[in-house]
PDB file of C-alpha atoms in Angstrom:
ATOM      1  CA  UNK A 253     -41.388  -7.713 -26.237  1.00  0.00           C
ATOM      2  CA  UNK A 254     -38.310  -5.031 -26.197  1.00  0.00           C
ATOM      3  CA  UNK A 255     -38.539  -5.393 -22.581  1.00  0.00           C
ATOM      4  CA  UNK A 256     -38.136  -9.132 -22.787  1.00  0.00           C
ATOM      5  CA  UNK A 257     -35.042  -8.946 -24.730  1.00  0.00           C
ATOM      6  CA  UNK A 258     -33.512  -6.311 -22.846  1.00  0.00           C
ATOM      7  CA  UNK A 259     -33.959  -7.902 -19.204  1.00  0.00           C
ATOM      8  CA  UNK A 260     -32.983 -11.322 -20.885  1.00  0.00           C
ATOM      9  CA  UNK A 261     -30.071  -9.425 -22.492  1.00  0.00           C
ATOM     10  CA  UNK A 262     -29.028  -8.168 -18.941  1.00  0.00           C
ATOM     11  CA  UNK A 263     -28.992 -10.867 -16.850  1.00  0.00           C
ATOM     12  CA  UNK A 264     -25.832 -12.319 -17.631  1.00  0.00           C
ATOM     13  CA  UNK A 265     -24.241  -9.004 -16.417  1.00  0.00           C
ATOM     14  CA  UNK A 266     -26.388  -8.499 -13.539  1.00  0.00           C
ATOM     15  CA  UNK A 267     -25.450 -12.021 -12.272  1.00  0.00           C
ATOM     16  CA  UNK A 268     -21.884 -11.456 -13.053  1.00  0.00           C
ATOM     17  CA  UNK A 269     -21.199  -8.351 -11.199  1.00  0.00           C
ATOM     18  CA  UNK A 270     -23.637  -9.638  -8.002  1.00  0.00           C
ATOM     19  CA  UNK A 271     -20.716  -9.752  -5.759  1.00  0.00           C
ATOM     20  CA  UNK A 272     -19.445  -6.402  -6.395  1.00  0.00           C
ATOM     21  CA  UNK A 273     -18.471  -4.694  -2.704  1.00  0.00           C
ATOM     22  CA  UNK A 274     -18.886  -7.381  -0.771  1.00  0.00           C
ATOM     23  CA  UNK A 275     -16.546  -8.777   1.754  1.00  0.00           C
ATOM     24  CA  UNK A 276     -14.787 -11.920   0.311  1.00  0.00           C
ATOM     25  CA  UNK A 277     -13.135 -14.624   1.816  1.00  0.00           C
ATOM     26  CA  UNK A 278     -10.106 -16.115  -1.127  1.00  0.00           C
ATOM     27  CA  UNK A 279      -8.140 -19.475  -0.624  1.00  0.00           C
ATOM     28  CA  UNK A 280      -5.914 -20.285  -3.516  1.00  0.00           C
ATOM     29  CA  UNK A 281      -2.432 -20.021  -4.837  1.00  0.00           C
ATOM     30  CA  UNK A 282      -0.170 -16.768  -4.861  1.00  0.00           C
ATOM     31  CA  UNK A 283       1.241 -15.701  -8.035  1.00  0.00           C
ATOM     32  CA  UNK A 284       2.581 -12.430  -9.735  1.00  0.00           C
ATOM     33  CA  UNK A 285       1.651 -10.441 -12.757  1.00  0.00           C
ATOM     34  CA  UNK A 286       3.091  -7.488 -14.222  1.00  0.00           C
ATOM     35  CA  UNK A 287       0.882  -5.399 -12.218  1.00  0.00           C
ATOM     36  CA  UNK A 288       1.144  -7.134  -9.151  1.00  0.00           C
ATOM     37  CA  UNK A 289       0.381  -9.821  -6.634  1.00  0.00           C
ATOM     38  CA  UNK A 290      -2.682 -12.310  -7.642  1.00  0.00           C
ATOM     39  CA  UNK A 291      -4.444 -15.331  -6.316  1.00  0.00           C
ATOM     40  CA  UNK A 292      -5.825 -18.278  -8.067  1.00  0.00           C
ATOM     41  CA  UNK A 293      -8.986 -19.525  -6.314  1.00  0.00           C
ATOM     42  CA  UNK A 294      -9.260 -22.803  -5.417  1.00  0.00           C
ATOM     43  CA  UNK A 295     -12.767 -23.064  -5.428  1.00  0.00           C
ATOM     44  CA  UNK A 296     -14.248 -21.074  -8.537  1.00  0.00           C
ATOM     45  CA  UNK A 297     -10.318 -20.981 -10.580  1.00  0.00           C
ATOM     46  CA  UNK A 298     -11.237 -17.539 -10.736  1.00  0.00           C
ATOM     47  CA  UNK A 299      -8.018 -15.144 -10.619  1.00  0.00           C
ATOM     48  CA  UNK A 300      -8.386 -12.225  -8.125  1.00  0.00           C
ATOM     49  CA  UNK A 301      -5.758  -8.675  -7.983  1.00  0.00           C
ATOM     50  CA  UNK A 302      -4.794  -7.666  -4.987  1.00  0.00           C
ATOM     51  CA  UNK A 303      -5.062  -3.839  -4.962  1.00  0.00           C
ATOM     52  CA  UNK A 304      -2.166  -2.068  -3.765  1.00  0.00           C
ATOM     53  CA  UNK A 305       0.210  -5.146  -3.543  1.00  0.00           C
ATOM     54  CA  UNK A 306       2.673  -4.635  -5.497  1.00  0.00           C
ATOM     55  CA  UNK A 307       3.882  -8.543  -5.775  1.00  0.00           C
ATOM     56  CA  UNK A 308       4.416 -11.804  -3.465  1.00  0.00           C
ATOM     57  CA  UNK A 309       8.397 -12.223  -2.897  1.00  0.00           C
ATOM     58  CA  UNK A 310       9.861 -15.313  -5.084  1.00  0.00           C
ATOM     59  CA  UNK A 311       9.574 -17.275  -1.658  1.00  0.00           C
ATOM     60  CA  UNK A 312       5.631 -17.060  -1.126  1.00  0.00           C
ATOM     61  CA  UNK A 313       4.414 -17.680  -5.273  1.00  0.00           C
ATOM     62  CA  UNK A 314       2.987 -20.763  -5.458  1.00  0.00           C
ATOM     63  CA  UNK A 315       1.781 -21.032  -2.026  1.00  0.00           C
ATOM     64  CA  UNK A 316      -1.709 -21.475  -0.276  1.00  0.00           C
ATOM     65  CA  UNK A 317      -2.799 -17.868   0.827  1.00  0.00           C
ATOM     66  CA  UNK A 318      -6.127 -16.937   2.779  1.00  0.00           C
ATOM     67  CA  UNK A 319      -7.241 -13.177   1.257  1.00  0.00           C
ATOM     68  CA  UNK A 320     -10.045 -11.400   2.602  1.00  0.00           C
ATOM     69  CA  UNK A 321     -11.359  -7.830   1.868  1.00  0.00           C
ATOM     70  CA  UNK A 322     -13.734  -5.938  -0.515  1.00  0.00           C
ATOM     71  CA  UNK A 323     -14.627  -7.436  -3.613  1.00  0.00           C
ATOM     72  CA  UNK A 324     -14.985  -4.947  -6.699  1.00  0.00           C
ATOM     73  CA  UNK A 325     -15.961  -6.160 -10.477  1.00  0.00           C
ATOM     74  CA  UNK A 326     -14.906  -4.514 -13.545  1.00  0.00           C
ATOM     75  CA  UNK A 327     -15.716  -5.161 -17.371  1.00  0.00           C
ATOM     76  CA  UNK A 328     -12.452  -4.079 -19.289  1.00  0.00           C
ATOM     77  CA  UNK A 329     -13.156  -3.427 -23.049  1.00  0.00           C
ATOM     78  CA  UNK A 330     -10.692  -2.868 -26.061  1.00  0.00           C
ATOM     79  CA  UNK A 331      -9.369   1.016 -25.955  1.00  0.00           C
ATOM     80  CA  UNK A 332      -9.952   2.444 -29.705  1.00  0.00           C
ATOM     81  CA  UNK A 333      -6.450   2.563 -31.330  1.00  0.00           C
ATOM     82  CA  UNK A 334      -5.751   5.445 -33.449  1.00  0.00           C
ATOM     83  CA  UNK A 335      -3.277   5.563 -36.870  1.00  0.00           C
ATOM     84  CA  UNK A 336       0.043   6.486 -36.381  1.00  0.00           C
ATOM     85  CA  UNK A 337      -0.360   5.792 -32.242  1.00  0.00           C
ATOM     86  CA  UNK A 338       1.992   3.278 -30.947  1.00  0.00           C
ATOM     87  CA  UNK A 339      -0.033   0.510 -29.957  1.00  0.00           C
ATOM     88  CA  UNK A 340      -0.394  -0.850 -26.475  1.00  0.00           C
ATOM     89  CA  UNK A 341      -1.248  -3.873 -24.255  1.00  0.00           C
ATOM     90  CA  UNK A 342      -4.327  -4.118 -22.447  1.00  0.00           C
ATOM     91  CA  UNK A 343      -6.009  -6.176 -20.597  1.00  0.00           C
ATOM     92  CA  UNK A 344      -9.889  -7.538 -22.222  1.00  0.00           C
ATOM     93  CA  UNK A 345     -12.746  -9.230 -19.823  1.00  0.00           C
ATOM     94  CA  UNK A 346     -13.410  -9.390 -16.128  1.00  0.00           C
ATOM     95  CA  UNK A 347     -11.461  -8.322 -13.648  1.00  0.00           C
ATOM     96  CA  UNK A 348     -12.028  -9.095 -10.162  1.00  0.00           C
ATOM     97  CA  UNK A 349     -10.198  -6.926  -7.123  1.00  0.00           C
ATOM     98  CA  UNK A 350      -9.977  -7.271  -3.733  1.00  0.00           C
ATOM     99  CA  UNK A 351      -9.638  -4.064  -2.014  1.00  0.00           C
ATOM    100  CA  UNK A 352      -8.072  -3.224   1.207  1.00  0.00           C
ATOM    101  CA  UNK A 353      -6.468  -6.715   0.907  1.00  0.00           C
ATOM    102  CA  UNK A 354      -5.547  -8.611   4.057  1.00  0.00           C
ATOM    103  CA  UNK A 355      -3.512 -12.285   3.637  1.00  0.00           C
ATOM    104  CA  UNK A 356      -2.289 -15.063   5.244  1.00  0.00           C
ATOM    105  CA  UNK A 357      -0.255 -17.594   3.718  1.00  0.00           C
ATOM    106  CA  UNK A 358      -2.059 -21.648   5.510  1.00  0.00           C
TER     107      UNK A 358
END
């Protein structure tokens, strides 16, 4: 029975990260965060980083890109904050990369 629970328990994980390192074909629409350049998928709406981008210029947000590279998947979780720390932003759920990102804007 504590197998049960713990395969049933997994499985929305396991399903979740399925896709980690493979190659990926993205169409959507450029944009920028703080940490650099994004896409919005047009597909799944899913948001993906672009690693090592460091931002689209002003002239190529909001336009329909092609990305293709590695796909990796990572859980981010609330860093412990400690009295008397400053406290600082972070980033909570999925986050889904593309590394060794390759574009073209269609």
């Amino acid at each position: 029975m504590i197998f049960l629970k713990l395969c049933f328990s997994l499985m929305p994980l396991l399903s979740n990260f399925g896709d980690t390192n493979k190659n990926v074909i993205i169409v959507g629409l450029a944009y920028n965060e703080k940490d650099g350049a994004w896409v919005t998928s047009k597909l799944d709406k899913k948001n993906y980083f672009l690693d090592g981008a460091d931002g689209w210029d002003m002239k190529d947000v909001g336009k329909k890109v092609k990305v293709w590279g590695r796909l990796s998947i990572e859980e981010l979780k609330e860093k412990p904050h400690h009295a008397g720390q400053p406290i600082e932003q972070q980033m909570l759920g999925i986050k889904r990369t593309i590394l060794k990102a390759k574009w073209k804007f269609i």
